Coordinates of C-alpha atoms and ligand atoms in Angstrom, one line a residue:
X3 CA -16.3 -59.5 69.0
X4 CA -16.7 -56.7 66.7
X5 CA -13.8 -54.3 66.2
X6 CA -15.0 -51.5 68.6
X7 CA -15.0 -53.6 71.8
X8 CA -11.8 -55.1 70.8
X9 CA -10.3 -51.4 70.2
X10 CA -11.9 -50.4 73.7
X11 CA -10.4 -53.4 75.4
X12 CA -6.9 -53.0 73.9
X13 CA -7.0 -49.4 74.9
X14 CA -8.2 -50.2 78.5
X15 CA -5.4 -52.7 78.7
X16 CA -2.9 -50.2 77.6
X17 CA -3.9 -47.8 80.4
X18 CA -4.3 -50.5 83.1
X19 CA -2.2 -49.9 86.2
X20 CA 1.3 -51.7 85.8
X21 CA 2.4 -54.2 88.3
X22 CA 5.5 -54.6 90.2
X23 CA 6.3 -58.1 88.4
X24 CA 6.2 -56.2 85.1
X25 CA 9.1 -54.1 86.2
X26 CA 11.2 -57.3 86.9
X27 CA 10.0 -58.6 83.6
X28 CA 11.4 -55.4 81.8
X29 CA 14.7 -56.0 83.7
X30 CA 14.7 -59.6 82.4
X31 CA 14.0 -58.5 78.9
X32 CA 16.8 -55.6 79.0
X33 CA 14.0 -53.1 78.5
X34 CA 14.8 -49.8 80.4
X35 CA 12.4 -48.2 82.8
X36 CA 11.6 -44.5 82.6
X37 CA 10.9 -42.8 85.7
X38 CA 10.2 -39.0 86.4
X39 CA 9.2 -36.9 89.4
X40 CA 6.0 -35.1 89.3
X41 CA 4.0 -33.3 92.1
X42 CA 0.6 -32.5 90.7
X43 CA -2.0 -33.9 88.6
X44 CA -1.3 -32.1 85.2
X45 CA 2.2 -33.2 85.2
X46 CA 1.2 -36.8 86.0
X47 CA -1.0 -36.7 83.0
X48 CA 1.8 -35.3 80.8
X49 CA 4.2 -38.0 82.2
X50 CA 1.8 -40.7 81.4
X51 CA 1.2 -39.5 78.0
X52 CA 5.0 -39.8 77.3
X53 CA 5.1 -43.4 78.6
X54 CA 6.8 -43.4 81.8
X55 CA 6.5 -46.5 83.8
X56 CA 6.8 -45.1 87.2
X57 CA 6.2 -41.4 88.6
X58 CA 8.1 -40.6 92.0
X59 CA 6.4 -38.1 94.0
X60 CA 9.9 -37.3 95.7
X61 CA 10.6 -35.4 98.5
X62 CA 12.6 -33.2 96.3
X63 CA 9.2 -31.3 96.5
X64 CA 10.7 -29.8 99.6
X65 CA 13.1 -27.8 97.2
X66 CA 11.2 -27.5 93.9
X67 CA 7.8 -27.0 95.1
X68 CA 8.1 -25.6 98.6
X69 CA 11.3 -23.7 98.0
X70 CA 13.2 -25.0 101.0
X71 CA 17.3 -25.2 100.8
X72 CA 17.1 -29.0 101.3
X73 CA 14.7 -32.0 101.4
X74 CA 14.6 -32.2 105.1
X75 CA 11.7 -29.9 105.8
X76 CA 8.7 -31.5 103.8
X77 CA 6.4 -33.3 106.1
X78 CA 4.5 -36.6 105.6
X79 CA 1.3 -34.6 105.4
X80 CA 2.5 -32.5 102.5
X81 CA 3.9 -35.6 100.7
X82 CA 0.5 -37.4 101.1
X83 CA -1.2 -34.2 99.7
X84 CA 1.2 -34.1 96.6
X85 CA 1.0 -38.0 96.1
X86 CA -2.8 -37.7 96.3
X87 CA -2.7 -35.1 93.3
X88 CA -0.6 -37.4 91.3
X89 CA -2.3 -40.7 92.0
X90 CA -5.7 -39.4 91.2
X91 CA -4.4 -38.5 87.6
X92 CA -1.9 -41.5 86.9
X93 CA -3.6 -44.6 85.4
X94 CA -1.0 -46.7 84.0
X95 CA 2.1 -45.7 86.0
X96 CA 3.0 -46.8 89.3
X97 CA 3.0 -43.9 91.8
X98 CA 5.9 -44.0 94.3
X99 CA 5.2 -41.9 97.3
X100 CA 8.6 -40.9 98.9
X101 CA 8.9 -41.2 102.8
X102 CA 10.1 -37.8 103.9
X103 CA 12.9 -37.3 106.6
X104 CA 11.5 -38.1 110.0
X105 CA 8.8 -40.3 108.9
X106 CA 10.6 -43.6 109.1
X107 CA 13.9 -43.5 110.9
X108 CA 12.5 -44.0 114.6
X109 CA 11.3 -47.5 114.2
X110 CA 10.1 -50.0 111.9
X111 CA 6.5 -49.4 113.4
X112 CA 6.7 -45.7 112.4
X113 CA 8.0 -46.7 108.9
X114 CA 5.1 -49.1 108.2
X115 CA 2.6 -46.4 109.6
X116 CA 4.0 -43.8 107.4
X117 CA 4.0 -46.2 104.4
X118 CA 0.5 -47.1 105.0
X119 CA -0.6 -43.3 105.3
X120 CA 1.0 -42.7 101.7
X121 CA -1.0 -45.8 100.4
X122 CA -4.4 -45.1 102.1
X123 CA -4.4 -41.4 101.9
X124 CA -2.1 -40.5 99.2
X125 CA -3.0 -43.3 96.8
X126 CA 0.6 -44.2 96.4
X127 CA 1.2 -47.6 94.6
X128 CA 4.7 -48.0 96.4
X129 CA 6.8 -46.1 98.7
X130 CA 10.5 -45.3 98.5
X131 CA 12.9 -44.4 101.5
X132 CA 16.5 -43.7 101.7
X133 CA 19.4 -45.6 103.2
X134 CA 20.5 -49.1 104.1
X135 CA 22.1 -50.4 107.4
X136 CA 19.3 -50.1 109.8
X137 CA 17.0 -48.9 107.1
X138 CA 17.1 -52.3 105.6
X139 CA 15.0 -53.4 108.6
X140 CA 12.4 -50.5 107.7
X141 CA 12.3 -51.9 104.2
X142 CA 11.6 -55.5 105.4
X143 CA 8.9 -54.2 107.9
X144 CA 7.1 -52.3 105.1
X145 CA 7.5 -55.4 102.8
X146 CA 6.2 -57.6 105.4
X147 CA 3.2 -55.4 105.6
X148 CA 2.4 -56.2 102.0
X149 CA 3.6 -52.7 100.7
X150 CA 6.0 -52.4 97.8
X151 CA 8.9 -50.5 98.8
X152 CA 12.0 -49.0 96.7
X153 CA 15.4 -48.5 98.5
X154 CA 17.7 -45.6 97.7
X155 CA 21.4 -45.7 98.2
X156 CA 24.6 -43.8 97.0
X157 CA 24.0 -40.1 97.4
X158 CA 20.9 -39.9 99.9
X159 CA 19.9 -36.2 100.1
X160 CA 18.4 -36.6 103.5
X161 CA 21.7 -37.6 104.8
X162 CA 23.9 -35.3 102.6
X163 CA 25.2 -33.3 105.6
X164 CA 26.7 -36.7 107.0
X165 CA 28.0 -37.7 103.6
X166 CA 30.0 -34.5 103.3
X167 CA 27.6 -32.7 100.9
X168 CA 25.9 -33.5 97.6
X169 CA 28.9 -35.7 96.1
X170 CA 29.1 -39.0 94.4
X171 CA 29.5 -42.1 96.4
X172 CA 31.2 -45.3 95.8
X173 CA 34.3 -44.0 94.4
X174 CA 36.7 -46.1 96.1
X175 CA 36.8 -49.9 95.9
X176 CA 35.9 -50.1 99.6
X177 CA 32.9 -47.6 99.4
X178 CA 31.9 -49.3 96.1
X179 CA 32.0 -52.7 97.8
X180 CA 29.8 -51.1 100.7
X181 CA 27.4 -49.7 98.3
X182 CA 26.9 -53.2 96.6
X183 CA 26.5 -54.8 99.9
X184 CA 23.8 -52.1 100.9
X185 CA 21.9 -52.5 97.6
X186 CA 22.0 -56.4 98.1
X187 CA 20.8 -55.9 101.6
X188 CA 17.7 -54.0 100.4
X189 CA 16.9 -56.5 97.9
X190 CA 17.3 -59.2 100.4
X191 CA 15.0 -57.2 102.8
X192 CA 12.3 -57.2 100.3
X193 CA 12.9 -53.9 98.0
X194 CA 11.2 -54.3 94.7
X195 CA 13.5 -51.8 93.0
X196 CA 16.7 -49.6 94.3
X197 CA 17.6 -46.2 93.1
X198 CA 21.2 -45.5 92.8
X199 CA 22.1 -41.8 93.0
X200 CA 25.4 -40.2 92.2
X201 CA 27.3 -43.6 91.7
X202 CA 30.2 -44.2 89.2
X203 CA 28.6 -45.6 86.0
X204 CA 30.8 -48.8 86.3
X205 CA 30.0 -49.6 89.9
X206 CA 26.1 -49.0 89.1
X207 CA 26.4 -51.3 86.2
X208 CA 28.1 -54.2 88.3
X209 CA 25.5 -53.6 90.9
X210 CA 22.7 -53.7 88.4
X211 CA 24.1 -56.9 86.9
X212 CA 24.1 -58.6 90.1
X213 CA 20.7 -57.5 91.5
X214 CA 17.5 -59.3 90.6
X215 CA 15.3 -56.4 91.0
X216 CA 15.7 -53.4 88.8
X217 CA 18.0 -50.5 89.6
X218 CA 16.9 -46.9 88.8
X219 CA 19.7 -44.6 88.3
X220 CA 20.1 -40.9 88.8
X221 CA 23.7 -40.0 88.0
X222 CA 24.6 -43.5 88.0
X223 CA 25.2 -44.1 84.3
X224 CA 23.4 -46.3 81.5
X225 CA 24.0 -49.7 83.0
X226 CA 21.2 -49.1 85.4
X227 CA 17.8 -50.8 84.4
X228 CA 16.0 -47.5 84.4
X229 CA 16.5 -43.6 84.8
X230 CA 14.9 -41.0 86.9
X231 CA 15.1 -37.4 86.7
X232 CA 13.7 -34.5 88.8
X233 CA 10.7 -32.8 86.6
X234 CA 12.3 -29.2 87.1
X235 CA 15.7 -30.2 86.1
X236 CA 14.6 -32.4 83.1
X237 CA 12.4 -29.5 81.9
X238 CA 14.7 -26.4 82.7
X239 CA 12.2 -25.2 85.3
X240 CA 14.6 -24.4 88.1
X241 CA 16.7 -21.4 88.2
X242 CA 19.5 -23.1 90.3
X243 CA 22.3 -24.9 88.3
X244 CA 21.4 -28.5 87.8
X245 CA 23.9 -31.5 88.9
X246 CA 26.2 -32.7 86.1
X247 CA 24.2 -35.7 85.5
X248 CA 21.0 -33.9 84.3
X249 CA 20.2 -33.6 80.6
X250 CA 17.8 -30.5 80.3
X251 CA 15.2 -31.5 77.6
X252 CA 13.7 -27.9 77.5
X253 CA 14.1 -24.5 78.9
X254 CA 10.6 -24.2 80.1
X255 CA 11.6 -21.8 82.9
X256 CA 12.7 -19.2 80.1
X257 CA 9.6 -19.8 78.1
X258 CA 7.3 -19.3 81.0
X259 CA 9.4 -16.0 82.0
X260 CA 8.7 -14.9 78.5
X261 CA 5.1 -15.8 78.5
X262 CA 4.5 -13.9 81.7
X263 CA 6.4 -10.9 80.5
X264 CA 4.3 -10.7 77.5
X265 CA 1.0 -11.0 79.6
X266 CA 2.0 -8.3 82.1
X267 CA 2.8 -6.0 78.8
X268 CA -0.5 -6.7 77.3
X269 CA -2.6 -6.1 80.5
X270 CA -0.7 -2.9 80.9
X271 CA -1.2 -1.8 77.4
X272 CA -4.8 -3.0 77.2
X273 CA -4.2 -5.3 74.3
X274 CA -5.4 -8.3 76.5
X275 CA -8.3 -9.2 76.7
X276 CA -9.7 -8.7 73.1
X277 CA -13.3 -9.3 72.2
X278 CA -12.6 -13.2 71.5
X279 CA -11.9 -13.3 75.3
X280 CA -15.0 -11.9 76.5
X281 CA -18.8 -12.7 76.7
X282 CA -21.5 -10.8 74.9
X283 CA -24.8 -9.9 76.1
X284 CA -27.9 -9.7 73.4
X285 CA -28.3 -5.9 72.5
X286 CA -32.0 -5.9 73.8
X287 CA -30.8 -7.1 77.4
X288 CA -27.9 -4.5 77.2
X289 CA -30.3 -1.7 76.4
X290 CA -32.5 -2.8 79.3
X291 CA -29.6 -3.0 81.7
X292 CA -28.4 0.6 80.7
X293 CA -31.9 2.0 80.9
X294 CA -32.2 0.4 84.4
X295 CA -28.8 2.0 85.5
X296 CA -29.9 5.4 84.1
X297 CA -33.1 5.1 86.0
X298 CA -31.2 4.5 89.1
X299 CA -28.8 7.3 88.6
X300 CA -31.8 9.5 88.1
X301 CA -33.4 8.2 91.5
X302 CA -30.0 8.3 93.2
Ligands
LIG14 O1 13.0 -37.1 96.0 C1 13.4 -37.4 94.6 O2 13.1 -36.8 93.8 C2 14.4 -38.4 94.6 C3 15.1 -38.7 93.3 C4 16.3 -37.6 93.3 C5 15.5 -40.0 93.0 O3 14.7 -39.1 95.5

């Protein structure tokens, strides 16, 4: 084979969709998984170019995209739409469609039906849901439908009110043990990974060591097998204060605000658009156009 087809094959392989087994292999090798949320196609392209393994179309969309005060109001239809935008653009990373509040709690059947919609209509590769206990049965049902499912324990924003607000979980021996049992129950039910949110680093590290599937931490310390951050937090796009576990890698909100202020000022002053931003018309066509207008004015 000449070099060109070999290069093409190598680049196609580099862009080939990751599989769930590769996530497990990464854990066994000690390679960390990078995960970020995204809610539209351009963001998915940027996330893929940066090398993330997984893109989560999170129900945080309720807050960062739709402007609600919690994650509860976002609907399955809205999540399907956002997931479709991301899955249409992401080639290599696995796209996780998040099951929103109200789309899986009622029964295993409801959970499977909602998961199927996220895959079929949204193009998701995997789905995620919050909680353990009865939710382990939802995970089992979805896994038995041959759908890769990710669990989510610790601070589960959909039940923040019941948990007493957005606060760290597992800070006593008893609650840490309960968290461990929950994570293990999800793994045994067939979860391919477990998100640990707002959990003490030591507890998350112990859980990560004991689970066979990867853990993905958010506010759960470096001992997790991967990390996830919300797009708007990571990039400094949210005006609201970010949780302590967020590192803002940019202040794009300020950049965008500055750019928009400059644009408004340029429009008002007439310094935008310039000739480079406009289209020309050949001189003879313009002369004919002006003559036709003059003619009309005469007649009018
Ligand atoms: O919806 C979301 O963005 C999430 C992450 C915070 C893990 O569930």
